[in-house]
């Protein structure tokens, strides 16, 4: 258990008037406890009361790897044959949940399964509180920044090592496989999201999954891919030319490159998230492609690939040192091609550190 993070969480609970918080396995639980568990059909919960007493409910087969921190009030376990109901009633009793009135849960992480199990055990009055731990996770400490930098270095080196294998005529799936293979060899724990490779007209689909389309000469190909270190994600995009491009494609590439550079230059403590979005959007609008930049400029990055802060119009959150997010403007011309360039950045005391460093000059395969 990370004591200082739990202390900060307790303050948040007090501020929000919560009596308890209950977490399912996921990024926030890992952040608070160091326990990396996956959601499954076996009920797993971590509950905390306002005094900071924690109770863990987990299947017995997971319990062995868990080192019980001394300040855990208890750990309730169950076997596959008996099921979780007895352990769940212990969990409920130990936390005094029945009497409580405001139980914070994360709506994006709690499934119907967890809520229904708790409800059946007599626990109600859940309050959705997505921001609770997200607010703590908003600025990263040195250990987190180190993990993010290592993940960023893997995505950069992986592309460098994959490039000599890239050819016109390969399928998008083959290109994705080559990149993923290189990242794995470099020590990535896996891909934090499905690798995107969009060639030619398929590049105009911002979230297009790789297909068996063969890359043709003259295609722009969007590679959006990520690596993971200690649970922390890198998320980068480069758009490469395969063969000689049309003048239009070259022009659009340069507009996106300028928009992305301008947005990065705008980042410093005290400016708002929407200011950074506007910086990128202005360049693209001025070039006449505003209607084709169809998403926000970036998103926070950490244990989740999408977390706070959202770099989006209307978000007046002020940037502070330690925030980490992506800067990824794009232009998508339907049925023609797409261009996106994405870097991961850290807000520093004086400005910004770009932790993905692969060149943004147009590269031709
Ligand atoms: Co991305
Ligand atoms: Co992204």
mmCIF file of C-alpha atoms and ligand atoms in Angstrom:
data_model
loop_
_atom_site.group_PDB
_atom_site.id
_atom_site.type_symbol
_atom_site.label_atom_id
_atom_site.label_comp_id
_atom_site.label_asym_id
_atom_site.label_seq_id
_atom_site.Cartn_x
_atom_site.Cartn_y
_atom_site.Cartn_z
ATOM 1 C CA UNK A 1 0.000 0.000 0.000
ATOM 2 C CA UNK A 2 1.346 3.382 -0.894
ATOM 3 C CA UNK A 3 0.840 5.241 2.384
ATOM 4 C CA UNK A 4 1.146 8.780 1.039
ATOM 5 C CA UNK A 5 -1.290 8.076 -1.800
ATOM 6 C CA UNK A 6 -3.794 6.598 0.657
ATOM 7 C CA UNK A 7 -3.391 9.660 2.866
ATOM 8 C CA UNK A 8 -4.161 11.903 -0.094
ATOM 9 C CA UNK A 9 -7.155 9.746 -0.946
ATOM 10 C CA UNK A 10 -8.460 10.046 2.633
ATOM 11 C CA UNK A 11 -8.332 13.819 2.288
ATOM 12 C CA UNK A 12 -10.330 13.576 -0.924
ATOM 13 C CA UNK A 13 -12.868 11.347 0.835
ATOM 14 C CA UNK A 14 -13.206 13.862 3.631
ATOM 15 C CA UNK A 15 -13.601 16.772 1.218
ATOM 16 C CA UNK A 16 -16.285 14.909 -0.693
ATOM 17 C CA UNK A 17 -18.047 13.794 2.481
ATOM 18 C CA UNK A 18 -17.605 10.112 1.630
ATOM 19 C CA UNK A 19 -17.693 7.435 4.306
ATOM 20 C CA UNK A 20 -15.984 4.792 2.166
ATOM 21 C CA UNK A 21 -14.488 4.059 -1.203
ATOM 22 C CA UNK A 22 -14.699 0.661 -2.904
ATOM 23 C CA UNK A 23 -12.510 -0.282 -5.849
ATOM 24 C CA UNK A 24 -12.540 -3.107 -8.359
ATOM 25 C CA UNK A 25 -9.216 -4.252 -9.876
ATOM 26 C CA UNK A 26 -7.806 -1.658 -12.235
ATOM 27 C CA UNK A 27 -5.484 1.314 -12.504
ATOM 28 C CA UNK A 28 -6.645 3.094 -9.346
ATOM 29 C CA UNK A 29 -6.326 -0.009 -7.186
ATOM 30 C CA UNK A 30 -2.837 -0.582 -8.569
ATOM 31 C CA UNK A 31 -2.000 3.077 -7.933
ATOM 32 C CA UNK A 32 -3.088 2.855 -4.300
ATOM 33 C CA UNK A 33 -1.881 -0.623 -3.420
ATOM 34 C CA UNK A 34 0.683 -1.811 -5.943
ATOM 35 C CA UNK A 35 -1.583 -4.813 -6.581
ATOM 36 C CA UNK A 36 -1.954 -5.508 -10.285
ATOM 37 C CA UNK A 37 -5.015 -7.634 -10.768
ATOM 38 C CA UNK A 38 -7.352 -8.113 -13.674
ATOM 39 C CA UNK A 39 -11.095 -7.977 -13.544
ATOM 40 C CA UNK A 40 -12.572 -11.418 -14.001
ATOM 41 C CA UNK A 41 -15.649 -13.407 -13.039
ATOM 42 C CA UNK A 42 -14.094 -13.914 -9.578
ATOM 43 C CA UNK A 43 -15.227 -11.121 -7.274
ATOM 44 C CA UNK A 44 -12.307 -8.943 -6.150
ATOM 45 C CA UNK A 45 -12.783 -5.738 -4.148
ATOM 46 C CA UNK A 46 -10.764 -3.299 -2.099
ATOM 47 C CA UNK A 47 -12.663 -1.164 0.396
ATOM 48 C CA UNK A 48 -11.401 1.683 2.520
ATOM 49 C CA UNK A 49 -13.142 3.570 5.282
ATOM 50 C CA UNK A 50 -12.598 7.187 6.225
ATOM 51 C CA UNK A 51 -10.164 6.153 8.972
ATOM 52 C CA UNK A 52 -7.933 4.592 6.373
ATOM 53 C CA UNK A 53 -8.671 0.995 7.311
ATOM 54 C CA UNK A 54 -8.560 -1.203 4.239
ATOM 55 C CA UNK A 55 -10.216 -4.526 3.568
ATOM 56 C CA UNK A 56 -9.372 -6.722 0.628
ATOM 57 C CA UNK A 57 -11.673 -9.376 -0.787
ATOM 58 C CA UNK A 58 -10.102 -11.722 -3.268
ATOM 59 C CA UNK A 59 -10.140 -15.268 -4.600
ATOM 60 C CA UNK A 60 -7.786 -17.574 -2.730
ATOM 61 C CA UNK A 61 -5.706 -18.323 -5.808
ATOM 62 C CA UNK A 62 -4.750 -14.625 -6.006
ATOM 63 C CA UNK A 63 -4.075 -14.294 -2.284
ATOM 64 C CA UNK A 64 -0.721 -16.028 -2.321
ATOM 65 C CA UNK A 65 0.999 -13.318 -4.290
ATOM 66 C CA UNK A 66 -0.418 -10.584 -2.088
ATOM 67 C CA UNK A 67 1.796 -9.393 0.710
ATOM 68 C CA UNK A 68 -0.631 -8.176 3.321
ATOM 69 C CA UNK A 69 0.380 -4.673 4.365
ATOM 70 C CA UNK A 70 0.297 -4.319 8.137
ATOM 71 C CA UNK A 71 -2.386 -1.675 8.119
ATOM 72 C CA UNK A 72 -4.873 -3.824 6.236
ATOM 73 C CA UNK A 73 -7.707 -4.476 8.577
ATOM 74 C CA UNK A 74 -8.267 -7.873 7.012
ATOM 75 C CA UNK A 75 -8.123 -9.928 3.881
ATOM 76 C CA UNK A 76 -11.175 -12.041 3.081
ATOM 77 C CA UNK A 77 -10.585 -14.879 0.666
ATOM 78 C CA UNK A 78 -12.718 -17.595 -0.880
ATOM 79 C CA UNK A 79 -12.243 -20.748 -2.912
ATOM 80 C CA UNK A 80 -13.847 -21.516 -6.245
ATOM 81 C CA UNK A 81 -16.150 -24.175 -4.739
ATOM 82 C CA UNK A 82 -17.563 -22.056 -1.922
ATOM 83 C CA UNK A 83 -17.931 -18.802 -3.866
ATOM 84 C CA UNK A 84 -17.525 -15.297 -2.476
ATOM 85 C CA UNK A 85 -20.672 -14.835 -0.358
ATOM 86 C CA UNK A 86 -19.171 -15.633 3.046
ATOM 87 C CA UNK A 87 -16.024 -13.606 2.356
ATOM 88 C CA UNK A 88 -18.200 -10.778 1.098
ATOM 89 C CA UNK A 89 -20.206 -10.666 4.313
ATOM 90 C CA UNK A 90 -16.901 -10.471 6.244
ATOM 91 C CA UNK A 91 -15.808 -7.633 3.945
ATOM 92 C CA UNK A 92 -19.075 -5.783 4.544
ATOM 93 C CA UNK A 93 -18.966 -6.278 8.305
ATOM 94 C CA UNK A 94 -15.315 -5.290 8.663
ATOM 95 C CA UNK A 95 -15.927 -2.012 6.849
ATOM 96 C CA UNK A 96 -19.275 -1.349 8.551
ATOM 97 C CA UNK A 97 -20.694 -0.797 5.102
ATOM 98 C CA UNK A 98 -24.353 -1.285 5.915
ATOM 99 C CA UNK A 99 -24.517 1.828 8.019
ATOM 100 C CA UNK A 100 -22.698 4.050 5.601
ATOM 101 C CA UNK A 101 -24.424 6.596 3.455
ATOM 102 C CA UNK A 102 -21.910 7.703 0.861
ATOM 103 C CA UNK A 103 -19.748 5.052 -0.772
ATOM 104 C CA UNK A 104 -17.525 6.324 -3.573
ATOM 105 C CA UNK A 105 -17.083 4.058 -6.590
ATOM 106 C CA UNK A 106 -15.476 4.557 -9.986
ATOM 107 C CA UNK A 107 -18.250 4.370 -12.587
ATOM 108 C CA UNK A 108 -15.929 3.470 -15.444
ATOM 109 C CA UNK A 109 -14.416 0.585 -13.515
ATOM 110 C CA UNK A 110 -17.218 -0.835 -11.357
ATOM 111 C CA UNK A 111 -19.250 -3.326 -13.315
ATOM 112 C CA UNK A 112 -22.805 -4.402 -12.764
ATOM 113 C CA UNK A 113 -21.271 -7.611 -11.356
ATOM 114 C CA UNK A 114 -19.531 -5.853 -8.448
ATOM 115 C CA UNK A 115 -22.442 -3.505 -7.723
ATOM 116 C CA UNK A 116 -24.951 -6.357 -7.837
ATOM 117 C CA UNK A 117 -22.812 -8.546 -5.544
ATOM 118 C CA UNK A 118 -22.542 -5.736 -3.000
ATOM 119 C CA UNK A 119 -26.231 -4.893 -3.271
ATOM 120 C CA UNK A 120 -27.134 -8.529 -2.616
ATOM 121 C CA UNK A 121 -24.995 -8.293 0.537
ATOM 122 C CA UNK A 122 -27.048 -5.327 1.724
ATOM 123 C CA UNK A 123 -24.777 -2.515 0.583
ATOM 124 C CA UNK A 124 -26.375 0.386 -1.255
ATOM 125 C CA UNK A 125 -25.875 4.148 -1.601
ATOM 126 C CA UNK A 126 -23.077 4.149 -4.118
ATOM 127 C CA UNK A 127 -21.947 7.527 -5.397
ATOM 128 C CA UNK A 128 -20.122 7.735 -8.711
ATOM 129 C CA UNK A 129 -16.808 9.489 -8.078
ATOM 130 C CA UNK A 130 -14.626 9.053 -11.123
ATOM 131 C CA UNK A 131 -12.500 12.039 -10.153
ATOM 132 C CA UNK A 132 -11.553 10.754 -6.714
ATOM 133 C CA UNK A 133 -8.349 8.885 -7.558
ATOM 134 C CA UNK A 134 -8.052 10.468 -11.001
ATOM 135 C CA UNK A 135 -7.330 13.761 -9.251
ATOM 136 C CA UNK A 136 -4.472 12.129 -7.356
ATOM 137 C CA UNK A 137 -3.185 10.518 -10.534
ATOM 138 C CA UNK A 138 -3.281 13.831 -12.390
ATOM 139 C CA UNK A 139 0.314 14.752 -11.505
ATOM 140 C CA UNK A 140 3.013 12.127 -11.640
ATOM 141 C CA UNK A 141 5.823 11.561 -9.121
ATOM 142 C CA UNK A 142 9.433 10.778 -10.087
ATOM 143 C CA UNK A 143 8.917 7.006 -10.120
ATOM 144 C CA UNK A 144 5.938 7.363 -12.418
ATOM 145 C CA UNK A 145 7.795 9.762 -14.720
ATOM 146 C CA UNK A 146 10.688 7.284 -14.954
ATOM 147 C CA UNK A 147 8.313 4.506 -16.028
ATOM 148 C CA UNK A 148 6.661 6.799 -18.578
ATOM 149 C CA UNK A 149 10.057 7.828 -19.991
ATOM 150 C CA UNK A 150 11.112 4.189 -20.320
ATOM 151 C CA UNK A 151 7.865 3.316 -22.110
ATOM 152 C CA UNK A 152 8.363 6.326 -24.407
ATOM 153 C CA UNK A 153 11.886 5.237 -25.210
ATOM 154 C CA UNK A 154 10.613 1.765 -26.168
ATOM 155 C CA UNK A 155 8.119 3.122 -28.721
ATOM 156 C CA UNK A 156 10.827 5.297 -30.271
ATOM 157 C CA UNK A 157 13.457 2.571 -30.529
ATOM 158 C CA UNK A 158 10.893 0.001 -31.705
ATOM 159 C CA UNK A 159 9.960 2.127 -34.710
ATOM 160 C CA UNK A 160 13.635 2.703 -35.501
ATOM 161 C CA UNK A 161 14.239 -1.062 -35.432
ATOM 162 C CA UNK A 162 11.086 -1.913 -37.379
ATOM 163 C CA UNK A 163 11.747 0.566 -40.215
ATOM 164 C CA UNK A 164 14.249 -1.576 -42.156
ATOM 165 C CA UNK A 165 11.571 -4.297 -42.353
ATOM 166 C CA UNK A 166 8.849 -2.027 -43.754
ATOM 167 C CA UNK A 167 8.065 -2.418 -47.475
ATOM 168 C CA UNK A 168 5.407 -1.403 -49.962
ATOM 169 C CA UNK A 169 3.166 -4.483 -50.393
ATOM 170 C CA UNK A 170 3.100 -5.477 -46.722
ATOM 171 C CA UNK A 171 -0.313 -5.634 -45.087
ATOM 172 C CA UNK A 172 -1.284 -3.333 -42.240
ATOM 173 C CA UNK A 173 -1.408 -6.364 -39.954
ATOM 174 C CA UNK A 174 2.149 -7.342 -40.887
ATOM 175 C CA UNK A 175 3.367 -3.800 -40.181
ATOM 176 C CA UNK A 176 1.610 -3.828 -36.798
ATOM 177 C CA UNK A 177 3.086 -7.229 -35.952
ATOM 178 C CA UNK A 178 6.612 -6.015 -36.722
ATOM 179 C CA UNK A 179 6.211 -2.987 -34.442
ATOM 180 C CA UNK A 180 4.704 -5.036 -31.624
ATOM 181 C CA UNK A 181 7.471 -7.637 -31.909
ATOM 182 C CA UNK A 182 10.139 -4.944 -31.574
ATOM 183 C CA UNK A 183 8.408 -3.371 -28.557
ATOM 184 C CA UNK A 184 8.121 -6.729 -26.833
ATOM 185 C CA UNK A 185 11.814 -7.466 -27.424
ATOM 186 C CA UNK A 186 12.647 -4.088 -25.902
ATOM 187 C CA UNK A 187 10.836 -5.043 -22.718
ATOM 188 C CA UNK A 188 7.325 -3.718 -23.157
ATOM 189 C CA UNK A 189 4.846 -5.493 -20.880
ATOM 190 C CA UNK A 190 2.347 -5.571 -23.720
ATOM 191 C CA UNK A 191 0.336 -3.187 -25.809
ATOM 192 C CA UNK A 192 -1.789 -0.817 -23.713
ATOM 193 C CA UNK A 193 -4.269 -0.518 -26.602
ATOM 194 C CA UNK A 194 -4.785 -2.166 -29.953
ATOM 195 C CA UNK A 195 -2.085 -1.033 -32.376
ATOM 196 C CA UNK A 196 -3.502 1.131 -35.145
ATOM 197 C CA UNK A 197 -2.088 0.941 -38.660
ATOM 198 C CA UNK A 198 -4.135 2.800 -41.267
ATOM 199 C CA UNK A 199 -2.816 2.958 -44.823
ATOM 200 C CA UNK A 200 -4.023 5.123 -47.694
ATOM 201 C CA UNK A 201 -7.782 5.827 -47.364
ATOM 202 C CA UNK A 202 -7.919 3.743 -44.179
ATOM 203 C CA UNK A 203 -5.679 6.347 -42.516
ATOM 204 C CA UNK A 204 -8.714 8.640 -42.505
ATOM 205 C CA UNK A 205 -10.289 6.411 -39.827
ATOM 206 C CA UNK A 206 -8.690 7.766 -36.614
ATOM 207 C CA UNK A 207 -9.152 4.438 -34.779
ATOM 208 C CA UNK A 208 -8.842 2.022 -37.685
ATOM 209 C CA UNK A 209 -7.577 -1.410 -36.674
ATOM 210 C CA UNK A 210 -4.988 -3.020 -38.963
ATOM 211 C CA UNK A 211 -6.499 -4.926 -41.886
ATOM 212 C CA UNK A 212 -5.160 -7.174 -44.615
ATOM 213 C CA UNK A 213 -4.944 -4.195 -46.991
ATOM 214 C CA UNK A 214 -1.555 -4.152 -48.714
ATOM 215 C CA UNK A 215 0.254 -0.816 -48.575
ATOM 216 C CA UNK A 216 0.600 0.762 -52.012
ATOM 217 C CA UNK A 217 3.210 3.124 -53.341
ATOM 218 C CA UNK A 218 2.055 6.694 -52.700
ATOM 219 C CA UNK A 219 0.255 5.817 -49.445
ATOM 220 C CA UNK A 220 0.525 7.672 -46.199
ATOM 221 C CA UNK A 221 0.387 5.183 -43.337
ATOM 222 C CA UNK A 222 -0.669 6.170 -39.798
ATOM 223 C CA UNK A 223 0.977 4.133 -37.012
ATOM 224 C CA UNK A 224 -0.551 4.733 -33.572
ATOM 225 C CA UNK A 225 0.946 2.344 -31.064
ATOM 226 C CA UNK A 226 2.007 2.039 -27.462
ATOM 227 C CA UNK A 227 4.253 0.244 -24.999
ATOM 228 C CA UNK A 228 3.919 -0.359 -21.274
ATOM 229 C CA UNK A 229 6.434 -0.291 -18.409
ATOM 230 C CA UNK A 230 5.428 -0.956 -14.775
ATOM 231 C CA UNK A 231 1.847 -0.452 -15.921
ATOM 232 C CA UNK A 232 2.545 3.006 -17.393
ATOM 233 C CA UNK A 233 1.716 3.564 -21.039
ATOM 234 C CA UNK A 234 3.379 5.369 -23.902
ATOM 235 C CA UNK A 235 1.085 6.339 -26.791
ATOM 236 C CA UNK A 236 2.647 7.699 -29.952
ATOM 237 C CA UNK A 237 1.728 8.219 -33.582
ATOM 238 C CA UNK A 238 3.881 8.688 -36.630
ATOM 239 C CA UNK A 239 2.641 8.946 -40.198
ATOM 240 C CA UNK A 240 5.093 7.605 -42.782
ATOM 241 C CA UNK A 241 5.163 7.889 -46.565
ATOM 242 C CA UNK A 242 5.444 4.686 -48.584
ATOM 243 C CA UNK A 243 6.711 5.777 -51.988
ATOM 244 C CA UNK A 244 6.261 9.220 -53.537
ATOM 245 C CA UNK A 245 3.323 11.216 -52.137
ATOM 246 C CA UNK A 246 0.935 13.571 -53.908
ATOM 247 C CA UNK A 247 1.520 17.314 -53.380
ATOM 248 C CA UNK A 248 -1.723 17.452 -51.387
ATOM 249 C CA UNK A 249 -0.571 14.707 -49.014
ATOM 250 C CA UNK A 250 2.765 16.471 -48.466
ATOM 251 C CA UNK A 251 0.975 19.743 -47.770
ATOM 252 C CA UNK A 252 -1.389 18.160 -45.239
ATOM 253 C CA UNK A 253 1.526 16.444 -43.514
ATOM 254 C CA UNK A 254 3.297 19.781 -43.053
ATOM 255 C CA UNK A 255 0.138 21.409 -41.651
ATOM 256 C CA UNK A 256 -0.239 18.679 -39.015
ATOM 257 C CA UNK A 257 3.463 18.871 -38.182
ATOM 258 C CA UNK A 258 3.218 22.621 -37.661
ATOM 259 C CA UNK A 259 0.019 22.314 -35.613
ATOM 260 C CA UNK A 260 1.611 19.706 -33.372
ATOM 261 C CA UNK A 261 4.802 21.758 -32.879
ATOM 262 C CA UNK A 262 2.785 24.908 -32.160
ATOM 263 C CA UNK A 263 0.697 23.100 -29.542
ATOM 264 C CA UNK A 264 3.827 21.760 -27.836
ATOM 265 C CA UNK A 265 5.369 25.237 -27.788
ATOM 266 C CA UNK A 266 2.249 26.581 -26.064
ATOM 267 C CA UNK A 267 2.626 24.261 -23.056
ATOM 268 C CA UNK A 268 3.796 25.678 -19.738
ATOM 269 C CA UNK A 269 2.474 25.778 -16.176
ATOM 270 C CA UNK A 270 -0.511 28.093 -15.799
ATOM 271 C CA UNK A 271 -1.961 27.825 -19.302
ATOM 272 C CA UNK A 272 -5.228 25.931 -19.650
ATOM 273 C CA UNK A 273 -5.772 22.585 -21.337
ATOM 274 C CA UNK A 274 -8.037 24.248 -23.904
ATOM 275 C CA UNK A 275 -5.308 26.785 -24.729
ATOM 276 C CA UNK A 276 -3.127 23.915 -25.964
ATOM 277 C CA UNK A 277 -6.023 22.502 -27.982
ATOM 278 C CA UNK A 278 -6.642 25.920 -29.490
ATOM 279 C CA UNK A 279 -2.970 26.311 -30.440
ATOM 280 C CA UNK A 280 -3.105 23.174 -32.587
ATOM 281 C CA UNK A 281 -6.589 23.891 -33.939
ATOM 282 C CA UNK A 282 -5.718 27.451 -35.035
ATOM 283 C CA UNK A 283 -2.968 26.221 -37.343
ATOM 284 C CA UNK A 284 -5.204 23.589 -38.935
ATOM 285 C CA UNK A 285 -8.153 25.986 -39.288
ATOM 286 C CA UNK A 286 -5.961 28.655 -40.864
ATOM 287 C CA UNK A 287 -4.786 26.134 -43.444
ATOM 288 C CA UNK A 288 -8.424 25.400 -44.308
ATOM 289 C CA UNK A 289 -8.643 21.901 -42.802
ATOM 290 C CA UNK A 290 -10.545 22.723 -39.596
ATOM 291 C CA UNK A 291 -13.485 20.477 -40.503
ATOM 292 C CA UNK A 292 -11.142 17.518 -40.860
ATOM 293 C CA UNK A 293 -9.572 17.708 -37.396
ATOM 294 C CA UNK A 294 -12.318 15.729 -35.752
ATOM 295 C CA UNK A 295 -11.045 15.001 -32.229
ATOM 296 C CA UNK A 296 -9.503 16.690 -29.191
ATOM 297 C CA UNK A 297 -5.790 17.527 -29.285
ATOM 298 C CA UNK A 298 -4.768 15.114 -26.549
ATOM 299 C CA UNK A 299 -5.470 13.144 -23.405
ATOM 300 C CA UNK A 300 -3.779 12.480 -20.094
ATOM 301 C CA UNK A 301 -1.511 9.467 -19.945
ATOM 302 C CA UNK A 302 -0.434 7.210 -17.101
ATOM 303 C CA UNK A 303 -1.716 3.874 -15.851
ATOM 304 C CA UNK A 304 -4.621 4.368 -18.227
ATOM 305 C CA UNK A 305 -4.084 5.379 -21.829
ATOM 306 C CA UNK A 306 -6.869 7.911 -21.452
ATOM 307 C CA UNK A 307 -6.937 9.816 -18.187
ATOM 308 C CA UNK A 308 -6.939 13.429 -17.026
ATOM 309 C CA UNK A 309 -6.197 16.077 -18.237
ATOM 310 C CA UNK A 310 -8.238 16.108 -21.423
ATOM 311 C CA UNK A 311 -6.721 18.557 -23.904
ATOM 312 C CA UNK A 312 -10.021 19.710 -25.265
ATOM 313 C CA UNK A 313 -11.953 22.894 -25.988
ATOM 314 C CA UNK A 314 -13.923 23.913 -22.887
ATOM 315 C CA UNK A 315 -11.453 22.450 -20.374
ATOM 316 C CA UNK A 316 -10.155 25.422 -18.371
ATOM 317 C CA UNK A 317 -8.033 23.239 -16.090
ATOM 318 C CA UNK A 318 -4.656 24.944 -15.583
ATOM 319 C CA UNK A 319 -1.574 22.882 -16.371
ATOM 320 C CA UNK A 320 0.832 22.224 -13.491
ATOM 321 C CA UNK A 321 4.252 20.517 -13.394
ATOM 322 C CA UNK A 322 4.038 16.725 -13.398
ATOM 323 C CA UNK A 323 1.025 16.445 -15.688
ATOM 324 C CA UNK A 324 1.570 14.047 -18.581
ATOM 325 C CA UNK A 325 -0.514 14.038 -21.740
ATOM 326 C CA UNK A 326 -0.443 13.468 -25.468
ATOM 327 C CA UNK A 327 -0.376 16.103 -28.211
ATOM 328 C CA UNK A 328 -1.886 14.515 -31.300
ATOM 329 C CA UNK A 329 -3.590 16.721 -33.856
ATOM 330 C CA UNK A 330 -4.661 15.083 -37.099
ATOM 331 C CA UNK A 331 -6.307 15.769 -40.444
ATOM 332 C CA UNK A 332 -8.533 13.080 -41.956
ATOM 333 C CA UNK A 333 -9.707 13.424 -45.541
ATOM 334 C CA UNK A 334 -12.442 10.801 -46.036
ATOM 335 C CA UNK A 335 -11.653 8.174 -48.684
ATOM 336 C CA UNK A 336 -8.250 9.794 -49.331
ATOM 337 C CA UNK A 337 -5.791 9.639 -46.436
ATOM 338 C CA UNK A 338 -5.124 10.727 -42.866
ATOM 339 C CA UNK A 339 -2.209 12.290 -41.001
ATOM 340 C CA UNK A 340 -1.700 12.278 -37.238
ATOM 341 C CA UNK A 341 1.427 13.031 -35.223
ATOM 342 C CA UNK A 342 1.382 12.208 -31.516
ATOM 343 C CA UNK A 343 3.931 12.830 -28.794
ATOM 344 C CA UNK A 344 3.832 12.302 -25.037
ATOM 345 C CA UNK A 345 4.788 15.345 -22.973
ATOM 346 C CA UNK A 346 5.457 16.215 -19.341
ATOM 347 C CA UNK A 347 4.674 19.684 -17.968
ATOM 348 C CA UNK A 348 7.827 20.931 -16.206
ATOM 349 C CA UNK A 349 8.459 23.872 -13.859
ATOM 350 C CA UNK A 350 9.435 26.046 -16.788
ATOM 351 C CA UNK A 351 7.675 24.564 -19.798
ATOM 352 C CA UNK A 352 7.492 21.149 -21.346
ATOM 353 C CA UNK A 353 9.540 17.983 -21.819
ATOM 354 C CA UNK A 354 8.710 15.873 -24.870
ATOM 355 C CA UNK A 355 9.453 12.266 -23.938
ATOM 356 C CA UNK A 356 8.790 10.660 -27.331
ATOM 357 C CA UNK A 357 11.577 11.805 -29.591
ATOM 358 C CA UNK A 358 11.299 9.997 -32.936
ATOM 359 C CA UNK A 359 11.688 12.450 -35.817
ATOM 360 C CA UNK A 360 8.626 14.246 -37.153
ATOM 361 C CA UNK A 361 10.248 15.083 -40.480
ATOM 362 C CA UNK A 362 8.357 13.197 -43.194
ATOM 363 C CA UNK A 363 10.041 9.829 -43.667
ATOM 364 C CA UNK A 364 9.698 7.885 -46.894
ATOM 365 C CA UNK A 365 9.899 4.082 -47.020
HETATM 366 CO CO1 LIG B 1 -2.302 7.202 -29.883
HETATM 367 CO CO1 LIG B 2 -3.453 9.098 -27.884
#
